[in-house]
């Protein structure tokens, strides 16, 4: 008897979530742990937390000749954070530079939308596919072959990217036109407002993507049912032309 057994199949949800955890979750956790818990300087924490994104970005370039979007984004944000951390002494600049990081993320999202690889879709995919292999396959087919689906992906990503860019602009203007104590709390309001705007502006695109995925999954589910269903004994063969 053969004792060798096949490796257990990888969970669909893990396939989708792994890039988010590895490329975003781990670097952010490392940066927080080093700076806030262990007391290392912000610059050193950002440098050390950039090691994994650097490795992932280089590996993607070497093996697939492609830029790992999520790892590259984290690396870009960390690099901007290191540069901004070197600037100090001006209270208004300190308020404005926090918004600069939002703009880095926002601009990257806008660029990804027009580059054909909408960044926000990677976070939306696990929410709408719900680890269902049929829905995941439907998403992949739509992303590869549906112009309407790609427009909805682009619109959803632009809603978030432009909202973050707008939040940065509002924070920079406020930093140099309003009292610093006011901006200390108003900056948080700007960020929350950007999220609200992104949710509202992105809702129509979100709904459109969800409906397209559901429709595609339903069609593929029906097709799979007819392909796997065996005819009853004595039933005539049916040929679809």
PDB file of C-alpha atoms in Angstrom:
ATOM      1  CA  UNK A   1       0.000   0.000   0.000  1.00  0.00           C
ATOM      2  CA  UNK A   2       1.392   3.349  -0.964  1.00  0.00           C
ATOM      3  CA  UNK A   3       1.955   5.453   2.137  1.00  0.00           C
ATOM      4  CA  UNK A   4       2.451   8.626   0.195  1.00  0.00           C
ATOM      5  CA  UNK A   5      -0.468  11.015   0.417  1.00  0.00           C
ATOM      6  CA  UNK A   6      -1.190  14.094  -1.610  1.00  0.00           C
ATOM      7  CA  UNK A   7      -0.522  17.433   0.021  1.00  0.00           C
ATOM      8  CA  UNK A   8      -3.688  19.059   1.365  1.00  0.00           C
ATOM      9  CA  UNK A   9      -5.094  21.678  -1.002  1.00  0.00           C
ATOM     10  CA  UNK A  10      -4.362  25.273  -0.144  1.00  0.00           C
ATOM     11  CA  UNK A  11      -7.332  27.179   1.196  1.00  0.00           C
ATOM     12  CA  UNK A  12      -8.603  29.714  -1.387  1.00  0.00           C
ATOM     13  CA  UNK A  13      -8.853  32.403   1.283  1.00  0.00           C
ATOM     14  CA  UNK A  14      -5.196  31.889   2.187  1.00  0.00           C
ATOM     15  CA  UNK A  15      -4.196  32.221  -1.464  1.00  0.00           C
ATOM     16  CA  UNK A  16      -5.914  35.604  -1.605  1.00  0.00           C
ATOM     17  CA  UNK A  17      -4.944  36.900   1.841  1.00  0.00           C
ATOM     18  CA  UNK A  18      -1.315  35.765   1.891  1.00  0.00           C
ATOM     19  CA  UNK A  19      -0.006  38.696  -0.224  1.00  0.00           C
ATOM     20  CA  UNK A  20      -1.833  41.190   2.032  1.00  0.00           C
ATOM     21  CA  UNK A  21      -0.377  39.625   5.173  1.00  0.00           C
ATOM     22  CA  UNK A  22       3.165  39.207   3.853  1.00  0.00           C
ATOM     23  CA  UNK A  23       3.516  42.462   1.916  1.00  0.00           C
ATOM     24  CA  UNK A  24       1.562  44.840   4.182  1.00  0.00           C
ATOM     25  CA  UNK A  25       0.704  43.240   7.532  1.00  0.00           C
ATOM     26  CA  UNK A  26       4.142  41.953   8.501  1.00  0.00           C
ATOM     27  CA  UNK A  27       6.114  45.133   7.585  1.00  0.00           C
ATOM     28  CA  UNK A  28       3.617  47.328   9.477  1.00  0.00           C
ATOM     29  CA  UNK A  29       3.725  45.017  12.504  1.00  0.00           C
ATOM     30  CA  UNK A  30       7.539  44.964  12.485  1.00  0.00           C
ATOM     31  CA  UNK A  31       7.725  48.759  12.257  1.00  0.00           C
ATOM     32  CA  UNK A  32       5.251  49.191  15.139  1.00  0.00           C
ATOM     33  CA  UNK A  33       7.007  46.575  17.297  1.00  0.00           C
ATOM     34  CA  UNK A  34      10.466  48.041  16.785  1.00  0.00           C
ATOM     35  CA  UNK A  35       9.462  51.681  17.294  1.00  0.00           C
ATOM     36  CA  UNK A  36       6.591  51.623  19.793  1.00  0.00           C
ATOM     37  CA  UNK A  37       7.439  48.518  21.823  1.00  0.00           C
ATOM     38  CA  UNK A  38      11.220  48.143  21.660  1.00  0.00           C
ATOM     39  CA  UNK A  39      11.940  51.869  21.497  1.00  0.00           C
ATOM     40  CA  UNK A  40      14.094  51.963  18.370  1.00  0.00           C
ATOM     41  CA  UNK A  41      14.237  55.193  16.410  1.00  0.00           C
ATOM     42  CA  UNK A  42      11.603  55.744  13.740  1.00  0.00           C
ATOM     43  CA  UNK A  43      14.213  55.779  10.966  1.00  0.00           C
ATOM     44  CA  UNK A  44      15.827  52.501  12.055  1.00  0.00           C
ATOM     45  CA  UNK A  45      12.398  50.885  12.491  1.00  0.00           C
ATOM     46  CA  UNK A  46      11.392  51.888   8.973  1.00  0.00           C
ATOM     47  CA  UNK A  47      14.690  50.640   7.531  1.00  0.00           C
ATOM     48  CA  UNK A  48      14.411  47.241   9.228  1.00  0.00           C
ATOM     49  CA  UNK A  49      10.739  46.832   8.348  1.00  0.00           C
ATOM     50  CA  UNK A  50      11.640  47.482   4.694  1.00  0.00           C
ATOM     51  CA  UNK A  51      13.839  44.365   4.447  1.00  0.00           C
ATOM     52  CA  UNK A  52      10.970  42.007   3.554  1.00  0.00           C
ATOM     53  CA  UNK A  53       9.417  44.372   0.946  1.00  0.00           C
ATOM     54  CA  UNK A  54      12.857  44.806  -0.642  1.00  0.00           C
ATOM     55  CA  UNK A  55      13.371  41.047  -0.855  1.00  0.00           C
ATOM     56  CA  UNK A  56       9.853  40.493  -2.247  1.00  0.00           C
ATOM     57  CA  UNK A  57      10.218  43.282  -4.813  1.00  0.00           C
ATOM     58  CA  UNK A  58      13.626  42.080  -6.040  1.00  0.00           C
ATOM     59  CA  UNK A  59      12.465  38.450  -6.156  1.00  0.00           C
ATOM     60  CA  UNK A  60       9.438  39.428  -8.244  1.00  0.00           C
ATOM     61  CA  UNK A  61      11.611  41.409 -10.652  1.00  0.00           C
ATOM     62  CA  UNK A  62      14.115  38.585 -11.043  1.00  0.00           C
ATOM     63  CA  UNK A  63      11.696  35.658 -11.297  1.00  0.00           C
ATOM     64  CA  UNK A  64       8.710  37.163 -13.127  1.00  0.00           C
ATOM     65  CA  UNK A  65      10.033  40.458 -14.540  1.00  0.00           C
ATOM     66  CA  UNK A  66       7.147  42.146 -12.686  1.00  0.00           C
ATOM     67  CA  UNK A  67       7.001  44.642  -9.845  1.00  0.00           C
ATOM     68  CA  UNK A  68       5.266  43.323  -6.716  1.00  0.00           C
ATOM     69  CA  UNK A  69       2.718  46.126  -6.292  1.00  0.00           C
ATOM     70  CA  UNK A  70       1.974  45.713  -2.578  1.00  0.00           C
ATOM     71  CA  UNK A  71       5.592  45.182  -1.525  1.00  0.00           C
ATOM     72  CA  UNK A  72       6.663  48.082  -3.722  1.00  0.00           C
ATOM     73  CA  UNK A  73       4.019  50.331  -2.171  1.00  0.00           C
ATOM     74  CA  UNK A  74       5.159  49.542   1.384  1.00  0.00           C
ATOM     75  CA  UNK A  75       8.763  50.127   0.330  1.00  0.00           C
ATOM     76  CA  UNK A  76       7.811  53.473  -1.228  1.00  0.00           C
ATOM     77  CA  UNK A  77       5.896  54.575   1.876  1.00  0.00           C
ATOM     78  CA  UNK A  78       8.763  53.544   4.158  1.00  0.00           C
ATOM     79  CA  UNK A  79      11.271  55.416   1.994  1.00  0.00           C
ATOM     80  CA  UNK A  80       9.104  58.543   2.119  1.00  0.00           C
ATOM     81  CA  UNK A  81       8.756  58.120   5.872  1.00  0.00           C
ATOM     82  CA  UNK A  82      12.529  57.892   6.308  1.00  0.00           C
ATOM     83  CA  UNK A  83      13.050  61.038   4.261  1.00  0.00           C
ATOM     84  CA  UNK A  84      10.357  62.958   6.129  1.00  0.00           C
ATOM     85  CA  UNK A  85      11.693  61.776   9.492  1.00  0.00           C
ATOM     86  CA  UNK A  86      14.938  63.613   8.731  1.00  0.00           C
ATOM     87  CA  UNK A  87      13.015  66.900   8.617  1.00  0.00           C
ATOM     88  CA  UNK A  88      12.222  68.318  12.047  1.00  0.00           C
ATOM     89  CA  UNK A  89      11.932  71.533  13.999  1.00  0.00           C
ATOM     90  CA  UNK A  90       8.900  73.066  12.258  1.00  0.00           C
ATOM     91  CA  UNK A  91       5.544  72.314  13.885  1.00  0.00           C
ATOM     92  CA  UNK A  92       3.597  73.129  10.724  1.00  0.00           C
ATOM     93  CA  UNK A  93       5.848  70.935   8.602  1.00  0.00           C
ATOM     94  CA  UNK A  94       5.410  68.128  11.147  1.00  0.00           C
ATOM     95  CA  UNK A  95       1.624  68.311  10.590  1.00  0.00           C
ATOM     96  CA  UNK A  96       1.951  68.518   6.805  1.00  0.00           C
ATOM     97  CA  UNK A  97       4.426  65.642   6.435  1.00  0.00           C
ATOM     98  CA  UNK A  98       1.969  63.137   7.931  1.00  0.00           C
ATOM     99  CA  UNK A  99      -0.353  63.908   5.031  1.00  0.00           C
ATOM    100  CA  UNK A 100       2.485  63.272   2.583  1.00  0.00           C
ATOM    101  CA  UNK A 101       2.386  59.568   3.433  1.00  0.00           C
ATOM    102  CA  UNK A 102      -1.326  59.482   2.557  1.00  0.00           C
ATOM    103  CA  UNK A 103      -0.517  61.096  -0.761  1.00  0.00           C
ATOM    104  CA  UNK A 104       2.122  58.451  -1.511  1.00  0.00           C
ATOM    105  CA  UNK A 105      -0.474  55.707  -1.026  1.00  0.00           C
ATOM    106  CA  UNK A 106      -3.129  57.684  -2.926  1.00  0.00           C
ATOM    107  CA  UNK A 107      -0.887  58.455  -5.894  1.00  0.00           C
ATOM    108  CA  UNK A 108       0.205  54.807  -6.041  1.00  0.00           C
ATOM    109  CA  UNK A 109      -3.457  53.756  -6.157  1.00  0.00           C
ATOM    110  CA  UNK A 110      -4.234  56.227  -8.939  1.00  0.00           C
ATOM    111  CA  UNK A 111      -1.212  55.068 -10.922  1.00  0.00           C
ATOM    112  CA  UNK A 112      -2.160  51.394 -10.468  1.00  0.00           C
ATOM    113  CA  UNK A 113      -5.683  52.113 -11.739  1.00  0.00           C
ATOM    114  CA  UNK A 114      -4.392  53.521 -15.017  1.00  0.00           C
ATOM    115  CA  UNK A 115      -1.617  50.919 -15.253  1.00  0.00           C
ATOM    116  CA  UNK A 116      -4.196  48.137 -15.486  1.00  0.00           C
ATOM    117  CA  UNK A 117      -3.540  46.615 -12.051  1.00  0.00           C
ATOM    118  CA  UNK A 118      -5.955  48.349  -9.652  1.00  0.00           C
ATOM    119  CA  UNK A 119      -4.366  48.068  -6.232  1.00  0.00           C
ATOM    120  CA  UNK A 120      -7.491  48.228  -4.091  1.00  0.00           C
ATOM    121  CA  UNK A 121      -8.973  45.221  -5.904  1.00  0.00           C
ATOM    122  CA  UNK A 122      -6.558  42.932  -4.104  1.00  0.00           C
ATOM    123  CA  UNK A 123      -8.159  43.936  -0.818  1.00  0.00           C
ATOM    124  CA  UNK A 124     -11.689  43.781  -2.209  1.00  0.00           C
ATOM    125  CA  UNK A 125     -11.306  40.341  -3.777  1.00  0.00           C
ATOM    126  CA  UNK A 126     -11.354  38.272  -0.547  1.00  0.00           C
ATOM    127  CA  UNK A 127     -14.367  40.225   0.711  1.00  0.00           C
ATOM    128  CA  UNK A 128     -16.505  39.534  -2.354  1.00  0.00           C
ATOM    129  CA  UNK A 129     -15.284  36.040  -3.242  1.00  0.00           C
ATOM    130  CA  UNK A 130     -15.652  34.765   0.368  1.00  0.00           C
ATOM    131  CA  UNK A 131     -13.097  31.986  -0.144  1.00  0.00           C
ATOM    132  CA  UNK A 132     -15.483  30.316  -2.608  1.00  0.00           C
ATOM    133  CA  UNK A 133     -13.480  28.684  -5.436  1.00  0.00           C
ATOM    134  CA  UNK A 134     -16.319  29.307  -7.915  1.00  0.00           C
ATOM    135  CA  UNK A 135     -16.458  33.025  -7.050  1.00  0.00           C
ATOM    136  CA  UNK A 136     -12.655  33.318  -7.106  1.00  0.00           C
ATOM    137  CA  UNK A 137     -12.542  31.722 -10.548  1.00  0.00           C
ATOM    138  CA  UNK A 138     -15.346  34.039 -11.674  1.00  0.00           C
ATOM    139  CA  UNK A 139     -13.384  37.071 -10.448  1.00  0.00           C
ATOM    140  CA  UNK A 140     -10.264  35.931 -12.288  1.00  0.00           C
ATOM    141  CA  UNK A 141     -12.160  35.397 -15.535  1.00  0.00           C
ATOM    142  CA  UNK A 142     -13.826  38.796 -15.318  1.00  0.00           C
ATOM    143  CA  UNK A 143     -10.569  40.523 -14.465  1.00  0.00           C
ATOM    144  CA  UNK A 144      -8.919  38.926 -17.487  1.00  0.00           C
ATOM    145  CA  UNK A 145     -11.679  39.319 -20.051  1.00  0.00           C
ATOM    146  CA  UNK A 146     -14.379  41.821 -19.059  1.00  0.00           C
ATOM    147  CA  UNK A 147     -13.872  45.474 -19.956  1.00  0.00           C
ATOM    148  CA  UNK A 148     -16.884  46.452 -17.824  1.00  0.00           C
ATOM    149  CA  UNK A 149     -15.412  44.667 -14.802  1.00  0.00           C
ATOM    150  CA  UNK A 150     -12.023  46.320 -15.287  1.00  0.00           C
ATOM    151  CA  UNK A 151     -13.671  49.748 -15.505  1.00  0.00           C
ATOM    152  CA  UNK A 152     -15.427  49.077 -12.202  1.00  0.00           C
ATOM    153  CA  UNK A 153     -12.122  47.974 -10.640  1.00  0.00           C
ATOM    154  CA  UNK A 154     -10.468  51.144 -11.924  1.00  0.00           C
ATOM    155  CA  UNK A 155     -13.281  53.338 -10.627  1.00  0.00           C
ATOM    156  CA  UNK A 156     -13.197  51.746  -7.175  1.00  0.00           C
ATOM    157  CA  UNK A 157      -9.437  52.183  -6.900  1.00  0.00           C
ATOM    158  CA  UNK A 158      -9.604  55.785  -8.140  1.00  0.00           C
ATOM    159  CA  UNK A 159     -12.271  56.586  -5.535  1.00  0.00           C
ATOM    160  CA  UNK A 160      -9.880  55.584  -2.764  1.00  0.00           C
ATOM    161  CA  UNK A 161      -6.730  56.981  -4.344  1.00  0.00           C
ATOM    162  CA  UNK A 162      -8.157  60.417  -5.101  1.00  0.00           C
ATOM    163  CA  UNK A 163      -9.743  60.620  -1.637  1.00  0.00           C
ATOM    164  CA  UNK A 164      -6.345  60.076   0.001  1.00  0.00           C
ATOM    165  CA  UNK A 165      -4.676  62.594  -2.301  1.00  0.00           C
ATOM    166  CA  UNK A 166      -7.413  65.103  -1.419  1.00  0.00           C
ATOM    167  CA  UNK A 167      -6.872  64.409   2.291  1.00  0.00           C
ATOM    168  CA  UNK A 168      -3.182  65.202   1.882  1.00  0.00           C
ATOM    169  CA  UNK A 169      -3.943  68.461   0.065  1.00  0.00           C
ATOM    170  CA  UNK A 170      -6.415  69.513   2.762  1.00  0.00           C
ATOM    171  CA  UNK A 171      -3.927  68.705   5.516  1.00  0.00           C
ATOM    172  CA  UNK A 172      -1.098  70.642   3.862  1.00  0.00           C
ATOM    173  CA  UNK A 173      -3.316  73.693   3.289  1.00  0.00           C
ATOM    174  CA  UNK A 174      -4.606  73.494   6.853  1.00  0.00           C
ATOM    175  CA  UNK A 175      -1.108  73.119   8.273  1.00  0.00           C
ATOM    176  CA  UNK A 176      -0.067  76.497   6.862  1.00  0.00           C
ATOM    177  CA  UNK A 177      -3.337  78.416   7.209  1.00  0.00           C
ATOM    178  CA  UNK A 178      -4.822  77.234  10.522  1.00  0.00           C
ATOM    179  CA  UNK A 179      -3.415  77.283  14.054  1.00  0.00           C
ATOM    180  CA  UNK A 180      -1.284  74.243  14.891  1.00  0.00           C
ATOM    181  CA  UNK A 181      -3.473  73.234  17.897  1.00  0.00           C
ATOM    182  CA  UNK A 182      -6.495  73.199  15.594  1.00  0.00           C
ATOM    183  CA  UNK A 183      -4.735  70.987  13.064  1.00  0.00           C
ATOM    184  CA  UNK A 184      -3.725  68.593  15.855  1.00  0.00           C
ATOM    185  CA  UNK A 185      -7.322  67.311  15.967  1.00  0.00           C
ATOM    186  CA  UNK A 186      -8.528  68.444  12.545  1.00  0.00           C
ATOM    187  CA  UNK A 187      -6.002  66.175  10.799  1.00  0.00           C
ATOM    188  CA  UNK A 188      -7.851  63.149  12.168  1.00  0.00           C
ATOM    189  CA  UNK A 189     -11.138  64.619  10.929  1.00  0.00           C
ATOM    190  CA  UNK A 190      -9.614  65.044   7.459  1.00  0.00           C
ATOM    191  CA  UNK A 191      -8.510  61.401   7.406  1.00  0.00           C
ATOM    192  CA  UNK A 192     -11.901  60.095   8.568  1.00  0.00           C
ATOM    193  CA  UNK A 193     -13.577  62.373   6.034  1.00  0.00           C
ATOM    194  CA  UNK A 194     -11.406  60.923   3.269  1.00  0.00           C
ATOM    195  CA  UNK A 195     -12.536  57.431   4.240  1.00  0.00           C
ATOM    196  CA  UNK A 196     -16.199  58.498   4.203  1.00  0.00           C
ATOM    197  CA  UNK A 197     -15.801  60.089   0.768  1.00  0.00           C
ATOM    198  CA  UNK A 198     -14.010  56.989  -0.531  1.00  0.00           C
ATOM    199  CA  UNK A 199     -16.751  54.696   0.773  1.00  0.00           C
ATOM    200  CA  UNK A 200     -19.506  56.812  -0.789  1.00  0.00           C
ATOM    201  CA  UNK A 201     -17.714  57.365  -4.110  1.00  0.00           C
ATOM    202  CA  UNK A 202     -16.608  53.745  -4.332  1.00  0.00           C
ATOM    203  CA  UNK A 203     -19.985  52.212  -3.418  1.00  0.00           C
ATOM    204  CA  UNK A 204     -21.430  52.186  -6.983  1.00  0.00           C
ATOM    205  CA  UNK A 205     -18.284  50.498  -8.313  1.00  0.00           C
ATOM    206  CA  UNK A 206     -18.259  48.049  -5.403  1.00  0.00           C
ATOM    207  CA  UNK A 207     -21.877  47.083  -6.100  1.00  0.00           C
ATOM    208  CA  UNK A 208     -21.204  46.708  -9.811  1.00  0.00           C
ATOM    209  CA  UNK A 209     -18.218  44.435  -9.165  1.00  0.00           C
ATOM    210  CA  UNK A 210     -20.240  42.346  -6.713  1.00  0.00           C
ATOM    211  CA  UNK A 211     -23.120  41.876  -9.171  1.00  0.00           C
ATOM    212  CA  UNK A 212     -20.782  40.934 -12.007  1.00  0.00           C
ATOM    213  CA  UNK A 213     -18.997  38.353  -9.838  1.00  0.00           C
ATOM    214  CA  UNK A 214     -22.300  36.876  -8.656  1.00  0.00           C
ATOM    215  CA  UNK A 215     -23.641  36.645 -12.207  1.00  0.00           C
ATOM    216  CA  UNK A 216     -20.449  35.075 -13.546  1.00  0.00           C
ATOM    217  CA  UNK A 217     -20.305  32.610 -10.650  1.00  0.00           C
ATOM    218  CA  UNK A 218     -23.947  31.637 -11.218  1.00  0.00           C
ATOM    219  CA  UNK A 219     -23.362  31.017 -14.923  1.00  0.00           C
ATOM    220  CA  UNK A 220     -20.249  28.924 -14.276  1.00  0.00           C
ATOM    221  CA  UNK A 221     -22.057  27.012 -11.540  1.00  0.00           C
ATOM    222  CA  UNK A 222     -24.898  26.070 -13.898  1.00  0.00           C
ATOM    223  CA  UNK A 223     -22.443  25.070 -16.623  1.00  0.00           C
ATOM    224  CA  UNK A 224     -20.475  22.908 -14.197  1.00  0.00           C
ATOM    225  CA  UNK A 225     -23.701  21.242 -13.031  1.00  0.00           C
ATOM    226  CA  UNK A 226     -24.687  20.213 -16.567  1.00  0.00           C
ATOM    227  CA  UNK A 227     -21.157  19.058 -17.365  1.00  0.00           C
ATOM    228  CA  UNK A 228     -20.971  16.769 -14.324  1.00  0.00           C
ATOM    229  CA  UNK A 229     -24.560  15.483 -14.299  1.00  0.00           C
ATOM    230  CA  UNK A 230     -24.874  11.986 -15.785  1.00  0.00           C
ATOM    231  CA  UNK A 231     -27.981  11.189 -17.866  1.00  0.00           C
ATOM    232  CA  UNK A 232     -30.456   8.743 -16.397  1.00  0.00           C
ATOM    233  CA  UNK A 233     -30.494   5.233 -17.925  1.00  0.00           C
ATOM    234  CA  UNK A 234     -32.564   5.192 -21.061  1.00  0.00           C
ATOM    235  CA  UNK A 235     -32.598   8.973 -21.470  1.00  0.00           C
ATOM    236  CA  UNK A 236     -31.751  10.120 -24.998  1.00  0.00           C
ATOM    237  CA  UNK A 237     -28.544  12.036 -25.446  1.00  0.00           C
ATOM    238  CA  UNK A 238     -29.049  15.791 -25.769  1.00  0.00           C
ATOM    239  CA  UNK A 239     -26.801  17.778 -28.029  1.00  0.00           C
ATOM    240  CA  UNK A 240     -26.701  21.559 -27.701  1.00  0.00           C
ATOM    241  CA  UNK A 241     -25.962  23.402 -30.921  1.00  0.00           C
TER     242      UNK A 241
END
